[in-house]
Amino acid sequence: MTRKLGREFMRLTQYPYLEPADQVLEKPQPPLVKTVAGETHLVLPLPTEIDAGEVNLTLPLQQAIERRVSLRRYSGEALSLAQLSYLLWSTQGVRRIQGTAATLRTVPSAGARHALETYLLVNRVNGLEPGLYRFLPLEHQLAVVNLAPDMAEQVTDACLKQKFVRESAVTFIWTAVPYRMTWRYSERGYRYLHLDAGHVCQNLYLAAEALDAGVCAIAAFQDERLNEVLGVDGEGEFAIYVATVGRKPG
């Protein structure tokens, strides 16, 4: 049976098997973003404040696509806070807020549900202490999650000890809050979480080319361990995708 779980997931999330979604049942919509009281918030440069000296804003899309590869070796050079801000805007930037109903962002999401949260393992970003942060897309700010000195080792260990995690300038860790999606799409929404994660990571790959940086997506991690490091419960929120970022070696 275990060998057929993926096939059963695809079968049972077909429309004939779905129960009515909570939106149809007129249950309250979940919040647009995760909020946690007591976090320290850090202001990021706004996308409009980023200049050509830090990001190549005129890089042709075709060139970015042609140059994009998965990169696991980095120069050791730090990213600037503006460059990190650009990557965050490119992957989860909010272009418009439609009241309490939806956000329109720089990436597509099924029904504009945007059920992903972005965590960052910061190793080398000028102006930031190394540690774990979370992106606040509505405010375009960072929240401090955990600045323990061994945070890079904890995340690396959870990612099956892939050493380029701790050698990156920053590692993006996306979690999913499934009820944001299943509220509208019932259990089929779990399919869309993975599609959305792919959209976000591809934007990261392309945006990183404007910094002369490289990315490596990671799907190999110990789910329970990574959830524990992030401080999420693994059900109402769980890790879904990881990607390292660093400047290309000379």
Short mmCIF file of C-alpha atoms in Angstrom, two decimals:
data_model
loop_
_atom_site.label_atom_id
_atom_site.label_comp_id
_atom_site.label_asym_id
_atom_site.label_seq_id
_atom_site.Cartn_x
_atom_site.Cartn_y
_atom_site.Cartn_z
CA MET A 1 0.00 0.00 0.00
CA THR A 2 2.82 2.41 0.85
CA ARG A 3 4.15 2.24 -2.70
CA LYS A 4 0.76 3.39 -4.00
CA LEU A 5 0.19 6.38 -1.70
CA GLY A 6 1.10 8.92 -4.37
CA ARG A 7 -1.26 7.31 -6.86
CA GLU A 8 -4.04 7.24 -4.24
CA PHE A 9 -3.46 10.91 -3.44
CA MET A 10 -3.94 11.83 -7.10
CA ARG A 11 -7.03 9.65 -7.37
CA LEU A 12 -8.74 10.84 -4.20
CA THR A 13 -8.15 14.51 -4.96
CA GLN A 14 -10.10 14.25 -8.20
CA TYR A 15 -13.33 16.23 -8.21
CA PRO A 16 -15.77 13.29 -7.79
CA TYR A 17 -14.26 12.50 -4.37
CA LEU A 18 -14.17 16.03 -2.94
CA GLU A 19 -16.40 17.25 -0.15
CA PRO A 20 -17.74 20.81 -0.34
CA ALA A 21 -15.04 23.35 0.50
CA ASP A 22 -15.45 25.53 3.57
CA GLN A 23 -15.85 28.59 1.37
CA VAL A 24 -18.95 26.98 -0.16
CA LEU A 25 -20.17 26.23 3.37
CA GLU A 26 -19.73 29.97 4.14
CA LYS A 27 -17.15 29.41 6.86
CA PRO A 28 -14.86 32.37 7.65
CA GLN A 29 -11.87 32.88 5.42
CA PRO A 30 -8.48 32.26 7.07
CA PRO A 31 -6.06 35.21 7.45
CA LEU A 32 -4.10 36.24 4.37
CA VAL A 33 -0.77 35.86 6.17
CA LYS A 34 0.60 34.33 9.32
CA THR A 35 0.80 36.70 12.26
CA VAL A 36 2.79 36.08 15.42
CA ALA A 37 2.81 38.55 18.30
CA GLY A 38 6.06 39.64 19.90
CA GLU A 39 8.37 39.28 16.89
CA THR A 40 11.07 41.87 16.24
CA HIS A 41 10.45 43.44 12.83
CA LEU A 42 13.23 44.75 10.56
CA VAL A 43 12.54 47.14 7.70
CA LEU A 44 13.77 46.15 4.23
CA PRO A 45 14.60 48.53 1.38
CA LEU A 46 11.56 48.92 -0.82
CA PRO A 47 11.74 47.57 -4.39
CA THR A 48 11.52 51.15 -5.70
CA GLU A 49 14.65 52.05 -3.71
CA ILE A 50 16.89 49.40 -5.31
CA ASP A 51 19.32 50.81 -7.88
CA ALA A 52 21.25 49.34 -10.77
CA GLY A 53 24.42 49.21 -8.70
CA GLU A 54 23.04 46.33 -6.65
CA VAL A 55 20.65 44.62 -9.06
CA ASN A 56 20.78 44.44 -12.85
CA LEU A 57 17.21 45.59 -13.42
CA THR A 58 17.66 45.57 -17.22
CA LEU A 59 18.73 41.92 -17.54
CA PRO A 60 16.75 40.46 -20.47
CA LEU A 61 14.41 37.65 -19.48
CA GLN A 62 15.73 35.38 -22.24
CA GLN A 63 19.27 35.80 -20.93
CA ALA A 64 18.16 35.00 -17.37
CA ILE A 65 16.42 31.85 -18.61
CA GLU A 66 19.44 30.75 -20.64
CA ARG A 67 21.90 31.34 -17.78
CA ARG A 68 19.80 29.68 -15.08
CA VAL A 69 21.32 26.50 -13.66
CA SER A 70 21.29 24.87 -10.23
CA LEU A 71 24.41 26.08 -8.41
CA ARG A 72 25.78 24.41 -5.29
CA ARG A 73 29.11 26.26 -4.96
CA TYR A 74 29.25 29.91 -3.91
CA SER A 75 31.92 32.57 -3.66
CA GLY A 76 31.49 33.35 0.02
CA GLU A 77 30.62 36.96 -0.79
CA ALA A 78 27.71 38.42 1.17
CA LEU A 79 24.48 39.69 -0.34
CA SER A 80 23.36 43.21 0.45
CA LEU A 81 20.10 43.90 2.22
CA ALA A 82 18.78 45.50 -0.97
CA GLN A 83 19.59 42.38 -2.98
CA LEU A 84 17.80 40.18 -0.47
CA SER A 85 14.85 42.56 -0.57
CA TYR A 86 14.75 42.21 -4.36
CA LEU A 87 14.70 38.41 -4.15
CA LEU A 88 11.89 38.51 -1.59
CA TRP A 89 9.87 40.93 -3.70
CA SER A 90 10.43 38.74 -6.78
CA THR A 91 9.16 35.64 -5.00
CA GLN A 92 6.37 36.92 -2.72
CA GLY A 93 6.10 40.66 -3.31
CA VAL A 94 2.61 42.11 -2.82
CA ARG A 95 1.48 44.30 -5.70
CA ARG A 96 -2.04 44.93 -4.46
CA ILE A 97 -4.17 44.08 -1.43
CA GLN A 98 -7.85 43.49 -2.10
CA GLY A 99 -9.25 44.30 1.32
CA THR A 100 -9.30 41.16 3.45
CA ALA A 101 -10.14 38.92 0.49
CA ALA A 102 -6.85 38.42 -1.37
CA THR A 103 -3.41 39.70 -2.27
CA LEU A 104 -2.06 39.96 -5.79
CA ARG A 105 1.64 39.15 -5.80
CA THR A 106 4.60 38.78 -8.14
CA VAL A 107 3.91 35.05 -8.53
CA PRO A 108 0.73 33.21 -9.49
CA SER A 109 -1.27 31.26 -6.93
CA ALA A 110 -4.44 29.23 -7.29
CA GLY A 111 -7.34 31.56 -6.54
CA ALA A 112 -4.83 34.15 -5.24
CA ARG A 113 -4.75 32.12 -2.01
CA HIS A 114 -0.96 32.46 -1.55
CA ALA A 115 -0.71 29.78 1.12
CA LEU A 116 3.10 29.92 1.40
CA GLU A 117 5.25 31.55 4.08
CA THR A 118 8.91 32.42 3.48
CA TYR A 119 11.57 31.69 6.08
CA LEU A 120 15.22 32.64 5.60
CA LEU A 121 18.35 31.05 6.97
CA VAL A 122 20.66 34.06 6.80
CA ASN A 123 24.36 33.19 6.71
CA ARG A 124 25.92 36.21 4.99
CA VAL A 125 23.70 39.23 4.37
CA ASN A 126 25.15 42.64 5.15
CA GLY A 127 23.17 44.33 7.91
CA LEU A 128 21.60 41.14 9.28
CA GLU A 129 22.75 38.88 12.09
CA PRO A 130 23.04 35.23 11.02
CA GLY A 131 19.96 33.25 11.98
CA LEU A 132 16.40 32.43 11.05
CA TYR A 133 13.94 35.07 9.83
CA ARG A 134 10.46 35.17 8.31
CA PHE A 135 9.32 37.49 5.52
CA LEU A 136 6.27 39.67 6.16
CA PRO A 137 4.96 40.31 2.64
CA LEU A 138 2.26 42.84 3.51
CA GLU A 139 4.73 45.13 5.28
CA HIS A 140 7.79 44.09 3.20
CA GLN A 141 9.71 43.50 6.41
CA LEU A 142 11.54 40.69 8.17
CA ALA A 143 10.61 39.16 11.51
CA VAL A 144 13.30 37.63 13.68
CA VAL A 145 12.52 33.97 14.43
CA ASN A 146 15.67 32.50 15.96
CA LEU A 147 19.24 33.84 16.16
CA ALA A 148 20.75 30.81 17.85
CA PRO A 149 24.43 30.47 16.82
CA ASP A 150 23.92 26.91 15.58
CA MET A 151 20.91 27.68 13.39
CA ALA A 152 22.83 27.04 10.15
CA GLU A 153 23.91 23.64 11.44
CA GLN A 154 20.35 22.79 12.50
CA VAL A 155 18.90 23.63 9.08
CA THR A 156 21.76 21.86 7.28
CA ASP A 157 21.22 18.76 9.39
CA ALA A 158 17.48 18.82 8.58
CA CYS A 159 18.37 19.07 4.89
CA LEU A 160 20.19 15.72 5.03
CA LYS A 161 23.50 17.43 5.84
CA GLN A 162 23.85 19.02 2.39
CA LYS A 163 26.74 21.34 3.20
CA PHE A 164 25.90 24.01 0.63
CA VAL A 165 22.98 25.02 2.89
CA ARG A 166 25.36 26.46 5.48
CA GLU A 167 27.70 27.72 2.74
CA SER A 168 24.99 29.77 1.03
CA ALA A 169 24.57 33.48 1.61
CA VAL A 170 20.92 32.81 2.39
CA THR A 171 18.65 29.79 2.18
CA PHE A 172 14.96 30.25 1.42
CA ILE A 173 12.61 27.85 3.20
CA TRP A 174 8.98 27.88 2.15
CA THR A 175 6.24 26.50 4.33
CA ALA A 176 2.63 25.89 3.39
CA VAL A 177 -0.41 26.86 5.46
CA PRO A 178 -2.82 24.40 3.83
CA TYR A 179 -6.11 25.76 5.14
CA ARG A 180 -5.61 28.98 3.18
CA MET A 181 -5.85 26.81 0.07
CA THR A 182 -8.23 24.02 1.16
CA TRP A 183 -10.74 26.58 2.46
CA ARG A 184 -11.50 27.24 -1.20
CA TYR A 185 -10.50 24.01 -2.93
CA SER A 186 -11.05 21.27 -0.34
CA GLU A 187 -8.48 18.46 -0.36
CA ARG A 188 -7.55 19.19 -3.98
CA GLY A 189 -5.87 22.31 -2.61
CA TYR A 190 -2.93 20.16 -1.47
CA ARG A 191 -2.05 19.70 -5.14
CA TYR A 192 -1.99 23.45 -5.63
CA LEU A 193 0.40 24.03 -2.73
CA HIS A 194 3.11 22.17 -4.61
CA LEU A 195 2.36 23.95 -7.86
CA ASP A 196 2.62 27.31 -6.09
CA ALA A 197 5.96 26.35 -4.54
CA GLY A 198 7.28 25.65 -8.03
CA HIS A 199 6.17 29.06 -9.27
CA VAL A 200 7.92 30.79 -6.38
CA CYS A 201 11.19 28.90 -6.69
CA GLN A 202 11.41 29.50 -10.44
CA ASN A 203 11.07 33.23 -9.82
CA LEU A 204 13.94 32.96 -7.33
CA TYR A 205 16.13 31.26 -9.92
CA LEU A 206 15.48 33.98 -12.50
CA ALA A 207 15.71 36.91 -10.11
CA ALA A 208 19.03 35.66 -8.74
CA GLU A 209 20.58 36.04 -12.20
CA ALA A 210 20.15 39.81 -11.85
CA LEU A 211 22.52 39.64 -8.83
CA ASP A 212 25.04 37.36 -10.54
CA ALA A 213 23.95 34.80 -7.96
CA GLY A 214 22.95 31.17 -8.24
CA VAL A 215 20.24 29.01 -6.69
CA CYS A 216 19.81 25.33 -5.90
CA ALA A 217 16.35 24.01 -5.11
CA ILE A 218 16.15 21.30 -2.45
CA ALA A 219 13.30 18.85 -1.95
CA ALA A 220 15.40 16.40 0.09
CA PHE A 221 14.90 17.20 3.77
CA GLN A 222 13.66 15.50 6.91
CA ASP A 223 10.16 16.95 7.18
CA GLU A 224 9.66 16.54 10.90
CA ARG A 225 13.13 17.84 11.75
CA LEU A 226 12.86 20.90 9.51
CA ASN A 227 9.40 21.71 10.85
CA GLU A 228 10.80 21.46 14.37
CA VAL A 229 13.67 23.85 13.55
CA LEU A 230 11.22 26.34 12.04
CA GLY A 231 8.90 26.06 15.02
CA VAL A 232 5.87 24.91 12.99
CA ASP A 233 3.56 22.03 13.84
CA GLY A 234 3.80 20.02 10.60
CA GLU A 235 0.03 20.00 10.01
CA GLY A 236 -1.38 23.52 10.12
CA GLU A 237 1.94 24.65 8.63
CA PHE A 238 4.73 22.54 7.20
CA ALA A 239 7.94 22.89 5.18
CA ILE A 240 7.37 22.28 1.47
CA TYR A 241 10.47 23.48 -0.42
CA VAL A 242 13.98 24.84 0.18
CA ALA A 243 16.44 26.75 -2.02
CA THR A 244 19.97 27.98 -1.37
CA VAL A 245 21.25 31.28 -2.81
CA GLY A 246 24.80 32.58 -3.11
CA ARG A 247 27.03 34.72 -5.30
CA LYS A 248 28.61 32.83 -8.19
CA PRO A 249 32.27 31.92 -7.74
CA GLY A 250 34.74 33.95 -9.79
#
